[in-house]
């Protein structure tokens, strides 16, 4: 995507455009999924975290300031979801 495409997509996402959401998922799903497979080494867990990533992005699109590309923003959300999941797993393992 070009910078102009990113700006248009961001504007449409903030306006609540479902087509923009679908476009973002279509354009970025595989990259986010591959990133999470790399981190988790578990394809099933990566699918779950990818879905959580896009859900969080949709919920927090108003806070995205556009200082990075949508791709970078999504990867940061994905990494945060991964870290949160690891922490939860460690807490669960520690309470057994």
Coordinates of C-alpha atoms in Angstrom, one line a residue:
X1 CA 0.0 0.0 0.0
X2 CA 1.2 3.5 -0.7
X3 CA 1.1 6.4 1.8
X4 CA -2.0 7.8 0.1
X5 CA -3.7 4.4 0.3
X6 CA -2.8 4.1 4.0
X7 CA -4.2 7.6 4.7
X8 CA -7.5 6.8 2.9
X9 CA -7.7 3.5 4.7
X10 CA -7.2 5.1 8.0
X11 CA -9.8 7.8 7.3
X12 CA -12.3 5.1 6.2
X13 CA -11.5 3.0 9.3
X14 CA -12.1 5.9 11.6
X15 CA -15.4 6.6 9.9
X16 CA -16.4 3.0 10.8
X17 CA -16.3 1.7 7.2
X18 CA -16.7 -2.0 7.1
X19 CA -15.2 -2.1 3.6
X20 CA -12.1 -0.5 5.0
X21 CA -11.9 -3.1 7.8
X22 CA -12.3 -5.9 5.2
X23 CA -9.6 -4.3 3.1
X24 CA -7.2 -4.0 6.0
X25 CA -7.8 -7.6 7.0
X26 CA -7.3 -8.8 3.4
X27 CA -4.1 -6.8 2.9
X28 CA -2.5 -7.6 6.3
X29 CA -3.9 -10.9 7.6
X30 CA -1.2 -13.2 6.2
X31 CA 1.7 -11.0 7.3
X32 CA 0.3 -10.7 10.9
X33 CA -0.4 -14.5 11.0
X34 CA 3.1 -15.4 9.8
X35 CA 4.6 -13.0 12.4
X36 CA 2.6 -14.7 15.1
X37 CA 3.4 -18.2 13.9
X38 CA 7.1 -17.2 14.1
X39 CA 6.6 -16.0 17.7
X40 CA 4.4 -18.8 19.0
X41 CA 5.6 -21.7 16.9
X42 CA 2.0 -22.9 17.0
X43 CA -0.3 -22.4 14.0
X44 CA -3.5 -22.8 16.0
X45 CA -2.4 -20.2 18.6
X46 CA -1.3 -17.9 15.9
X47 CA -4.8 -18.0 14.3
X48 CA -6.4 -17.1 17.7
X49 CA -3.9 -14.2 18.3
X50 CA -4.4 -12.9 14.7
X51 CA -8.1 -12.7 15.3
X52 CA -7.5 -11.0 18.6
X53 CA -5.1 -8.6 16.9
X54 CA -7.7 -7.5 14.3
X55 CA -10.5 -7.2 16.9
X56 CA -8.3 -5.0 19.1
X57 CA -7.3 -2.9 16.0
X58 CA -11.0 -2.4 15.2
X59 CA -11.8 -1.4 18.8
X60 CA -8.9 1.0 19.0
X61 CA -8.7 2.5 15.6
X62 CA -9.6 6.0 17.0
X63 CA -6.3 5.9 19.0
X64 CA -4.2 5.2 15.9
X65 CA -2.5 8.5 15.1
X66 CA -1.0 7.6 11.8
X67 CA 2.6 8.1 12.9
X68 CA 3.4 4.6 11.5
X69 CA 1.9 2.6 8.8
X70 CA -1.2 0.4 9.4
X71 CA 1.1 -2.6 9.0
X72 CA 3.5 -1.5 11.7
X73 CA 0.6 -0.6 14.0
X74 CA -1.0 -4.1 13.5
X75 CA 2.3 -5.8 14.1
X76 CA 2.7 -3.9 17.4
X77 CA -0.8 -4.9 18.5
X78 CA 0.1 -8.5 17.5
X79 CA 3.3 -8.5 19.5
X80 CA 1.4 -7.1 22.5
X81 CA -1.2 -9.8 22.2
X82 CA 1.5 -12.4 22.1
X83 CA 3.2 -11.0 25.2
X84 CA -0.1 -10.8 27.1
X85 CA -0.9 -14.5 26.2
X86 CA 2.6 -15.6 27.4
X87 CA 2.1 -13.8 30.7
X88 CA -1.3 -15.4 31.1
X89 CA 0.1 -18.8 30.4
X90 CA 2.9 -18.3 32.9
X91 CA 0.4 -17.1 35.6
X92 CA -1.8 -20.1 34.9
X93 CA 1.2 -22.5 35.1
X94 CA 2.4 -20.9 38.4
X95 CA -1.0 -21.3 40.1
X96 CA -1.1 -25.0 39.6

